């Protein structure tokens, strides 16, 4: 394991001793896999199952959208890789809702879900489909009209595919700035999901939410993140993700 990662885990675990609340939190992954892996960012199903067990043991409720400041966990999957679709029986059996962020121009590409699969998932109880933009290019590197096109196009495509309103967006590579926040708002996104760690109630800006990446976390790291131990890294993430 890389030295940097070990340091990160040590910091998160140390910081978690200072948090004793059960505040609601959004966590995110990229995919799950049992046998076939579609991305290096995928989480083995066994580890994901442990996460669910820990969430339950800690007394949280997994919801498709957080409505309370305390006691809820919202699970997100970014990019719409095929593993989530292939393991959907597990989610159905365990009754685990989740929020899927789809890159609209990647639909049907190798390793990604196709339109039929996305429609099928969007019809299941507790599964929400939202936008991860059209091209997955970092929004802060685009011109104003390009950003607008990205955000509008993906919203419209996903709405026509699923037949339901698409009101949330998450930023590719976590990158965003003041301009992207305003444009996303003007296009009709009610919630914007960043990759800055933090509790749900502690918005970065109005309707700009924090999320914690947990895809590689083993038991102790995961528990520490649930408690809020990764918040200590928030400033560092802000430097990396909140751009000019
Ligand atoms: Zn992504």
PDB file of C-alpha atoms and ligand atoms in Angstrom:
ATOM      1  CA  UNK A   1       0.000   0.000   0.000  1.00  0.00           C
ATOM      2  CA  UNK A   2       1.336   3.400  -0.897  1.00  0.00           C
ATOM      3  CA  UNK A   3       2.877   5.359   1.928  1.00  0.00           C
ATOM      4  CA  UNK A   4       0.650   8.374   1.148  1.00  0.00           C
ATOM      5  CA  UNK A   5      -2.434   6.231   1.604  1.00  0.00           C
ATOM      6  CA  UNK A   6      -1.238   4.871   4.942  1.00  0.00           C
ATOM      7  CA  UNK A   7      -0.670   8.419   6.188  1.00  0.00           C
ATOM      8  CA  UNK A   8      -4.136   9.389   4.964  1.00  0.00           C
ATOM      9  CA  UNK A   9      -5.749   6.490   6.843  1.00  0.00           C
ATOM     10  CA  UNK A  10      -3.792   7.295  10.012  1.00  0.00           C
ATOM     11  CA  UNK A  11      -4.916  10.952   9.888  1.00  0.00           C
ATOM     12  CA  UNK A  12      -8.557  10.024   9.271  1.00  0.00           C
ATOM     13  CA  UNK A  13      -8.590   7.482  12.084  1.00  0.00           C
ATOM     14  CA  UNK A  14      -6.945   9.887  14.510  1.00  0.00           C
ATOM     15  CA  UNK A  15      -9.371  12.703  13.606  1.00  0.00           C
ATOM     16  CA  UNK A  16     -12.398  10.412  14.000  1.00  0.00           C
ATOM     17  CA  UNK A  17     -11.791  10.263  17.762  1.00  0.00           C
ATOM     18  CA  UNK A  18     -12.932  13.880  17.936  1.00  0.00           C
ATOM     19  CA  UNK A  19     -16.315  13.232  16.319  1.00  0.00           C
ATOM     20  CA  UNK A  20     -19.055  11.486  18.219  1.00  0.00           C
ATOM     21  CA  UNK A  21     -22.094  12.526  16.252  1.00  0.00           C
ATOM     22  CA  UNK A  22     -24.235  10.477  13.938  1.00  0.00           C
ATOM     23  CA  UNK A  23     -24.766  13.191  11.355  1.00  0.00           C
ATOM     24  CA  UNK A  24     -26.075  12.268   7.908  1.00  0.00           C
ATOM     25  CA  UNK A  25     -23.461  11.792   5.230  1.00  0.00           C
ATOM     26  CA  UNK A  26     -23.189  11.167   1.490  1.00  0.00           C
ATOM     27  CA  UNK A  27     -20.619   8.507   0.542  1.00  0.00           C
ATOM     28  CA  UNK A  28     -19.498   7.566  -2.942  1.00  0.00           C
ATOM     29  CA  UNK A  29     -18.036   4.747  -4.999  1.00  0.00           C
ATOM     30  CA  UNK A  30     -17.430   4.109  -8.684  1.00  0.00           C
ATOM     31  CA  UNK A  31     -18.493   0.490  -9.094  1.00  0.00           C
ATOM     32  CA  UNK A  32     -18.796  -2.899  -7.384  1.00  0.00           C
ATOM     33  CA  UNK A  33     -17.640  -6.243  -8.712  1.00  0.00           C
ATOM     34  CA  UNK A  34     -17.997  -9.868  -7.842  1.00  0.00           C
ATOM     35  CA  UNK A  35     -16.003 -11.545 -10.603  1.00  0.00           C
ATOM     36  CA  UNK A  36     -15.532  -9.206 -13.538  1.00  0.00           C
ATOM     37  CA  UNK A  37     -14.053  -5.784 -12.809  1.00  0.00           C
ATOM     38  CA  UNK A  38     -14.877  -2.893 -15.165  1.00  0.00           C
ATOM     39  CA  UNK A  39     -12.685  -0.188 -13.665  1.00  0.00           C
ATOM     40  CA  UNK A  40      -9.641  -0.060 -11.390  1.00  0.00           C
ATOM     41  CA  UNK A  41     -11.796   2.089  -9.078  1.00  0.00           C
ATOM     42  CA  UNK A  42     -14.281  -0.745  -8.485  1.00  0.00           C
ATOM     43  CA  UNK A  43     -14.970  -2.010  -4.950  1.00  0.00           C
ATOM     44  CA  UNK A  44     -15.071  -5.781  -4.349  1.00  0.00           C
ATOM     45  CA  UNK A  45     -18.626  -6.814  -3.433  1.00  0.00           C
ATOM     46  CA  UNK A  46     -17.308  -8.391  -0.204  1.00  0.00           C
ATOM     47  CA  UNK A  47     -15.951  -5.029   0.956  1.00  0.00           C
ATOM     48  CA  UNK A  48     -19.134  -3.239  -0.078  1.00  0.00           C
ATOM     49  CA  UNK A  49     -21.162  -5.789   1.926  1.00  0.00           C
ATOM     50  CA  UNK A  50     -18.992  -5.064   4.981  1.00  0.00           C
ATOM     51  CA  UNK A  51     -19.666  -1.340   4.537  1.00  0.00           C
ATOM     52  CA  UNK A  52     -23.412  -1.992   4.555  1.00  0.00           C
ATOM     53  CA  UNK A  53     -23.024  -4.129   7.666  1.00  0.00           C
ATOM     54  CA  UNK A  54     -21.056  -1.376   9.438  1.00  0.00           C
ATOM     55  CA  UNK A  55     -23.626   1.254   8.407  1.00  0.00           C
ATOM     56  CA  UNK A  56     -26.351  -0.923   9.921  1.00  0.00           C
ATOM     57  CA  UNK A  57     -24.363  -1.691  13.077  1.00  0.00           C
ATOM     58  CA  UNK A  58     -23.751   2.025  13.600  1.00  0.00           C
ATOM     59  CA  UNK A  59     -27.490   2.590  13.421  1.00  0.00           C
ATOM     60  CA  UNK A  60     -27.719   4.584  10.197  1.00  0.00           C
ATOM     61  CA  UNK A  61     -30.480   4.222   7.630  1.00  0.00           C
ATOM     62  CA  UNK A  62     -29.491   4.075   3.928  1.00  0.00           C
ATOM     63  CA  UNK A  63     -31.772   6.366   1.915  1.00  0.00           C
ATOM     64  CA  UNK A  64     -31.978   7.339  -1.742  1.00  0.00           C
ATOM     65  CA  UNK A  65     -31.959  11.015  -0.766  1.00  0.00           C
ATOM     66  CA  UNK A  66     -31.070  12.501   2.598  1.00  0.00           C
ATOM     67  CA  UNK A  67     -33.941  14.348   4.273  1.00  0.00           C
ATOM     68  CA  UNK A  68     -32.659  14.574   7.853  1.00  0.00           C
ATOM     69  CA  UNK A  69     -29.460  16.023   9.288  1.00  0.00           C
ATOM     70  CA  UNK A  70     -28.912  13.002  11.492  1.00  0.00           C
ATOM     71  CA  UNK A  71     -28.870   9.233  11.028  1.00  0.00           C
ATOM     72  CA  UNK A  72     -28.982   8.868   7.237  1.00  0.00           C
ATOM     73  CA  UNK A  73     -26.490   7.692   4.627  1.00  0.00           C
ATOM     74  CA  UNK A  74     -26.858   8.295   0.895  1.00  0.00           C
ATOM     75  CA  UNK A  75     -24.794   6.021  -1.369  1.00  0.00           C
ATOM     76  CA  UNK A  76     -23.637   7.326  -4.762  1.00  0.00           C
ATOM     77  CA  UNK A  77     -22.059   5.565  -7.695  1.00  0.00           C
ATOM     78  CA  UNK A  78     -20.303   7.769 -10.256  1.00  0.00           C
ATOM     79  CA  UNK A  79     -19.930   7.082 -13.989  1.00  0.00           C
ATOM     80  CA  UNK A  80     -22.493   4.187 -14.366  1.00  0.00           C
ATOM     81  CA  UNK A  81     -20.074   1.303 -14.863  1.00  0.00           C
ATOM     82  CA  UNK A  82     -21.499  -2.135 -15.645  1.00  0.00           C
ATOM     83  CA  UNK A  83     -20.637  -3.767 -12.299  1.00  0.00           C
ATOM     84  CA  UNK A  84     -23.491  -2.041 -10.467  1.00  0.00           C
ATOM     85  CA  UNK A  85     -25.944  -3.353 -13.046  1.00  0.00           C
ATOM     86  CA  UNK A  86     -24.534  -6.883 -12.956  1.00  0.00           C
ATOM     87  CA  UNK A  87     -24.799  -6.999  -9.161  1.00  0.00           C
ATOM     88  CA  UNK A  88     -28.234  -5.411  -8.948  1.00  0.00           C
ATOM     89  CA  UNK A  89     -29.776  -8.541  -7.388  1.00  0.00           C
ATOM     90  CA  UNK A  90     -27.687  -7.896  -4.291  1.00  0.00           C
ATOM     91  CA  UNK A  91     -29.026  -4.329  -4.002  1.00  0.00           C
ATOM     92  CA  UNK A  92     -32.592  -5.529  -4.548  1.00  0.00           C
ATOM     93  CA  UNK A  93     -32.279  -8.382  -2.065  1.00  0.00           C
ATOM     94  CA  UNK A  94     -30.783  -6.144   0.633  1.00  0.00           C
ATOM     95  CA  UNK A  95     -33.083  -3.274  -0.239  1.00  0.00           C
ATOM     96  CA  UNK A  96     -30.224  -0.808  -0.699  1.00  0.00           C
ATOM     97  CA  UNK A  97     -31.169   2.443  -2.429  1.00  0.00           C
ATOM     98  CA  UNK A  98     -28.519   4.395  -4.334  1.00  0.00           C
ATOM     99  CA  UNK A  99     -27.905   7.449  -6.458  1.00  0.00           C
ATOM    100  CA  UNK A 100     -26.343   6.857  -9.860  1.00  0.00           C
ATOM    101  CA  UNK A 101     -24.484   9.675 -11.629  1.00  0.00           C
ATOM    102  CA  UNK A 102     -24.404   9.059 -15.372  1.00  0.00           C
ATOM    103  CA  UNK A 103     -22.099  10.544 -18.030  1.00  0.00           C
ATOM    104  CA  UNK A 104     -24.605  10.894 -20.842  1.00  0.00           C
ATOM    105  CA  UNK A 105     -22.130  10.501 -23.741  1.00  0.00           C
ATOM    106  CA  UNK A 106     -20.699   7.284 -22.206  1.00  0.00           C
ATOM    107  CA  UNK A 107     -24.001   5.382 -22.265  1.00  0.00           C
ATOM    108  CA  UNK A 108     -23.447   2.111 -24.155  1.00  0.00           C
ATOM    109  CA  UNK A 109     -19.651   2.393 -24.268  1.00  0.00           C
ATOM    110  CA  UNK A 110     -17.489  -0.580 -23.358  1.00  0.00           C
ATOM    111  CA  UNK A 111     -17.614  -1.190 -19.559  1.00  0.00           C
ATOM    112  CA  UNK A 112     -20.529   1.243 -19.091  1.00  0.00           C
ATOM    113  CA  UNK A 113     -24.271   0.604 -18.883  1.00  0.00           C
ATOM    114  CA  UNK A 114     -26.325   0.944 -22.035  1.00  0.00           C
ATOM    115  CA  UNK A 115     -29.639   2.784 -22.393  1.00  0.00           C
ATOM    116  CA  UNK A 116     -31.770  -0.310 -21.796  1.00  0.00           C
ATOM    117  CA  UNK A 117     -29.925  -1.176 -18.588  1.00  0.00           C
ATOM    118  CA  UNK A 118     -30.168   2.390 -17.306  1.00  0.00           C
ATOM    119  CA  UNK A 119     -33.899   2.526 -17.981  1.00  0.00           C
ATOM    120  CA  UNK A 120     -34.321  -0.793 -16.169  1.00  0.00           C
ATOM    121  CA  UNK A 121     -32.448   0.493 -13.093  1.00  0.00           C
ATOM    122  CA  UNK A 122     -34.244   3.835 -13.080  1.00  0.00           C
ATOM    123  CA  UNK A 123     -37.562   2.020 -12.733  1.00  0.00           C
ATOM    124  CA  UNK A 124     -36.499   0.242  -9.527  1.00  0.00           C
ATOM    125  CA  UNK A 125     -37.561   1.601  -6.145  1.00  0.00           C
ATOM    126  CA  UNK A 126     -34.950   3.746  -4.434  1.00  0.00           C
ATOM    127  CA  UNK A 127     -32.654   4.203  -7.420  1.00  0.00           C
ATOM    128  CA  UNK A 128     -32.144   7.752  -8.607  1.00  0.00           C
ATOM    129  CA  UNK A 129     -30.441   8.695 -11.843  1.00  0.00           C
ATOM    130  CA  UNK A 130     -28.663  12.047 -12.034  1.00  0.00           C
ATOM    131  CA  UNK A 131     -26.171  13.840 -14.233  1.00  0.00           C
ATOM    132  CA  UNK A 132     -22.407  13.520 -14.231  1.00  0.00           C
ATOM    133  CA  UNK A 133     -22.318  15.862 -17.267  1.00  0.00           C
ATOM    134  CA  UNK A 134     -22.244  14.901 -20.948  1.00  0.00           C
ATOM    135  CA  UNK A 135     -18.517  14.457 -21.624  1.00  0.00           C
ATOM    136  CA  UNK A 136     -16.953  14.100 -18.134  1.00  0.00           C
ATOM    137  CA  UNK A 137     -14.493  16.917 -18.861  1.00  0.00           C
ATOM    138  CA  UNK A 138     -13.647  19.012 -15.779  1.00  0.00           C
ATOM    139  CA  UNK A 139     -16.117  21.910 -15.759  1.00  0.00           C
ATOM    140  CA  UNK A 140     -13.573  24.458 -14.564  1.00  0.00           C
ATOM    141  CA  UNK A 141     -11.602  24.015 -17.801  1.00  0.00           C
ATOM    142  CA  UNK A 142     -14.510  25.039 -20.046  1.00  0.00           C
ATOM    143  CA  UNK A 143     -15.922  28.279 -21.331  1.00  0.00           C
ATOM    144  CA  UNK A 144     -19.229  29.509 -19.975  1.00  0.00           C
ATOM    145  CA  UNK A 145     -21.375  28.442 -22.953  1.00  0.00           C
ATOM    146  CA  UNK A 146     -19.670  25.031 -23.057  1.00  0.00           C
ATOM    147  CA  UNK A 147     -20.454  24.409 -19.387  1.00  0.00           C
ATOM    148  CA  UNK A 148     -24.059  25.346 -20.004  1.00  0.00           C
ATOM    149  CA  UNK A 149     -24.281  22.980 -22.975  1.00  0.00           C
ATOM    150  CA  UNK A 150     -22.713  20.112 -20.973  1.00  0.00           C
ATOM    151  CA  UNK A 151     -25.133  20.519 -18.116  1.00  0.00           C
ATOM    152  CA  UNK A 152     -28.252  21.034 -20.244  1.00  0.00           C
ATOM    153  CA  UNK A 153     -27.526  18.254 -22.708  1.00  0.00           C
ATOM    154  CA  UNK A 154     -26.956  15.601 -20.038  1.00  0.00           C
ATOM    155  CA  UNK A 155     -30.038  16.682 -18.098  1.00  0.00           C
ATOM    156  CA  UNK A 156     -32.271  16.494 -21.178  1.00  0.00           C
ATOM    157  CA  UNK A 157     -30.861  13.204 -22.402  1.00  0.00           C
ATOM    158  CA  UNK A 158     -31.285  11.486 -19.033  1.00  0.00           C
ATOM    159  CA  UNK A 159     -34.751  12.918 -18.528  1.00  0.00           C
ATOM    160  CA  UNK A 160     -35.951  11.664 -21.890  1.00  0.00           C
ATOM    161  CA  UNK A 161     -34.382   8.264 -21.253  1.00  0.00           C
ATOM    162  CA  UNK A 162     -35.775   7.694 -17.757  1.00  0.00           C
ATOM    163  CA  UNK A 163     -38.936   9.790 -17.978  1.00  0.00           C
ATOM    164  CA  UNK A 164     -38.169  11.412 -14.624  1.00  0.00           C
ATOM    165  CA  UNK A 165     -36.800  14.862 -13.750  1.00  0.00           C
ATOM    166  CA  UNK A 166     -33.029  15.060 -13.267  1.00  0.00           C
ATOM    167  CA  UNK A 167     -32.341  17.560 -10.503  1.00  0.00           C
ATOM    168  CA  UNK A 168     -28.866  16.698  -9.312  1.00  0.00           C
ATOM    169  CA  UNK A 169     -25.388  16.875 -10.763  1.00  0.00           C
ATOM    170  CA  UNK A 170     -21.979  15.740  -9.602  1.00  0.00           C
ATOM    171  CA  UNK A 171     -18.792  17.336 -10.876  1.00  0.00           C
ATOM    172  CA  UNK A 172     -16.372  15.318 -13.071  1.00  0.00           C
ATOM    173  CA  UNK A 173     -13.064  14.816 -11.240  1.00  0.00           C
ATOM    174  CA  UNK A 174     -14.650  16.813  -8.412  1.00  0.00           C
ATOM    175  CA  UNK A 175     -13.578  20.090 -10.076  1.00  0.00           C
ATOM    176  CA  UNK A 176     -15.814  23.144  -9.820  1.00  0.00           C
ATOM    177  CA  UNK A 177     -15.809  26.874  -9.205  1.00  0.00           C
ATOM    178  CA  UNK A 178     -18.179  29.754  -8.502  1.00  0.00           C
ATOM    179  CA  UNK A 179     -19.168  30.015 -12.141  1.00  0.00           C
ATOM    180  CA  UNK A 180     -20.080  26.329 -12.490  1.00  0.00           C
ATOM    181  CA  UNK A 181     -22.204  26.523  -9.332  1.00  0.00           C
ATOM    182  CA  UNK A 182     -24.186  29.431 -10.771  1.00  0.00           C
ATOM    183  CA  UNK A 183     -24.596  27.895 -14.219  1.00  0.00           C
ATOM    184  CA  UNK A 184     -25.732  24.530 -12.806  1.00  0.00           C
ATOM    185  CA  UNK A 185     -28.283  26.390 -10.725  1.00  0.00           C
ATOM    186  CA  UNK A 186     -29.555  28.359 -13.725  1.00  0.00           C
ATOM    187  CA  UNK A 187     -29.918  25.157 -15.773  1.00  0.00           C
ATOM    188  CA  UNK A 188     -32.220  23.745 -13.077  1.00  0.00           C
ATOM    189  CA  UNK A 189     -30.049  21.587 -10.833  1.00  0.00           C
ATOM    190  CA  UNK A 190     -31.373  21.742  -7.281  1.00  0.00           C
ATOM    191  CA  UNK A 191     -28.486  19.835  -5.708  1.00  0.00           C
ATOM    192  CA  UNK A 192     -24.815  19.792  -6.687  1.00  0.00           C
ATOM    193  CA  UNK A 193     -22.567  17.040  -5.351  1.00  0.00           C
ATOM    194  CA  UNK A 194     -18.901  17.818  -4.828  1.00  0.00           C
ATOM    195  CA  UNK A 195     -16.136  15.424  -3.742  1.00  0.00           C
ATOM    196  CA  UNK A 196     -15.179  17.477  -0.699  1.00  0.00           C
ATOM    197  CA  UNK A 197     -15.576  15.438   2.474  1.00  0.00           C
ATOM    198  CA  UNK A 198     -18.021  16.549   5.147  1.00  0.00           C
ATOM    199  CA  UNK A 199     -21.449  16.075   6.706  1.00  0.00           C
ATOM    200  CA  UNK A 200     -24.624  16.573   4.685  1.00  0.00           C
ATOM    201  CA  UNK A 201     -25.792  19.538   6.717  1.00  0.00           C
ATOM    202  CA  UNK A 202     -22.480  21.318   6.281  1.00  0.00           C
ATOM    203  CA  UNK A 203     -22.991  22.559   2.705  1.00  0.00           C
ATOM    204  CA  UNK A 204     -19.985  24.012   0.897  1.00  0.00           C
ATOM    205  CA  UNK A 205     -22.247  26.664  -0.658  1.00  0.00           C
ATOM    206  CA  UNK A 206     -26.021  26.843  -1.038  1.00  0.00           C
ATOM    207  CA  UNK A 207     -27.146  23.393  -2.305  1.00  0.00           C
ATOM    208  CA  UNK A 208     -23.543  22.317  -2.927  1.00  0.00           C
ATOM    209  CA  UNK A 209     -23.119  19.107  -0.954  1.00  0.00           C
ATOM    210  CA  UNK A 210     -20.108  17.298   0.405  1.00  0.00           C
ATOM    211  CA  UNK A 211     -19.357  13.617  -0.209  1.00  0.00           C
ATOM    212  CA  UNK A 212     -16.808  11.191   1.120  1.00  0.00           C
ATOM    213  CA  UNK A 213     -14.989   8.731  -1.130  1.00  0.00           C
ATOM    214  CA  UNK A 214     -15.006   5.285   0.497  1.00  0.00           C
ATOM    215  CA  UNK A 215     -14.329   2.901  -2.388  1.00  0.00           C
ATOM    216  CA  UNK A 216     -11.036   1.535  -1.044  1.00  0.00           C
ATOM    217  CA  UNK A 217     -11.834   1.742   2.674  1.00  0.00           C
ATOM    218  CA  UNK A 218     -11.327  -1.307   4.881  1.00  0.00           C
ATOM    219  CA  UNK A 219     -13.346  -1.670   8.123  1.00  0.00           C
ATOM    220  CA  UNK A 220     -11.455   0.727  10.394  1.00  0.00           C
ATOM    221  CA  UNK A 221     -11.038   3.425   7.772  1.00  0.00           C
ATOM    222  CA  UNK A 222     -14.700   3.156   6.800  1.00  0.00           C
ATOM    223  CA  UNK A 223     -15.849   3.482  10.414  1.00  0.00           C
ATOM    224  CA  UNK A 224     -13.591   6.516  10.879  1.00  0.00           C
ATOM    225  CA  UNK A 225     -15.016   8.140   7.717  1.00  0.00           C
ATOM    226  CA  UNK A 226     -18.606   7.542   8.851  1.00  0.00           C
ATOM    227  CA  UNK A 227     -17.750   9.373  12.061  1.00  0.00           C
ATOM    228  CA  UNK A 228     -16.357  12.295  10.079  1.00  0.00           C
ATOM    229  CA  UNK A 229     -12.623  11.630  10.394  1.00  0.00           C
ATOM    230  CA  UNK A 230     -11.995  12.622   6.775  1.00  0.00           C
ATOM    231  CA  UNK A 231     -13.268  16.146   7.418  1.00  0.00           C
ATOM    232  CA  UNK A 232      -9.809  17.043   8.558  1.00  0.00           C
ATOM    233  CA  UNK A 233      -8.749  16.699   4.897  1.00  0.00           C
ATOM    234  CA  UNK A 234     -11.436  19.085   3.714  1.00  0.00           C
ATOM    235  CA  UNK A 235      -9.128  22.065   3.294  1.00  0.00           C
ATOM    236  CA  UNK A 236      -6.690  20.045   1.207  1.00  0.00           C
ATOM    237  CA  UNK A 237      -9.531  18.785  -1.024  1.00  0.00           C
ATOM    238  CA  UNK A 238     -10.801  22.317  -1.365  1.00  0.00           C
ATOM    239  CA  UNK A 239      -7.420  23.444  -2.706  1.00  0.00           C
ATOM    240  CA  UNK A 240      -7.493  20.604  -5.235  1.00  0.00           C
ATOM    241  CA  UNK A 241     -11.157  20.751  -6.294  1.00  0.00           C
ATOM    242  CA  UNK A 242     -12.432  24.293  -5.904  1.00  0.00           C
ATOM    243  CA  UNK A 243     -10.792  26.088  -8.783  1.00  0.00           C
ATOM    244  CA  UNK A 244     -10.678  29.613 -10.095  1.00  0.00           C
TER     245      UNK A 244
HETATM  246 ZN1  LIG B   1     -16.633  10.527 -12.788  1.00  0.00          ZN
END
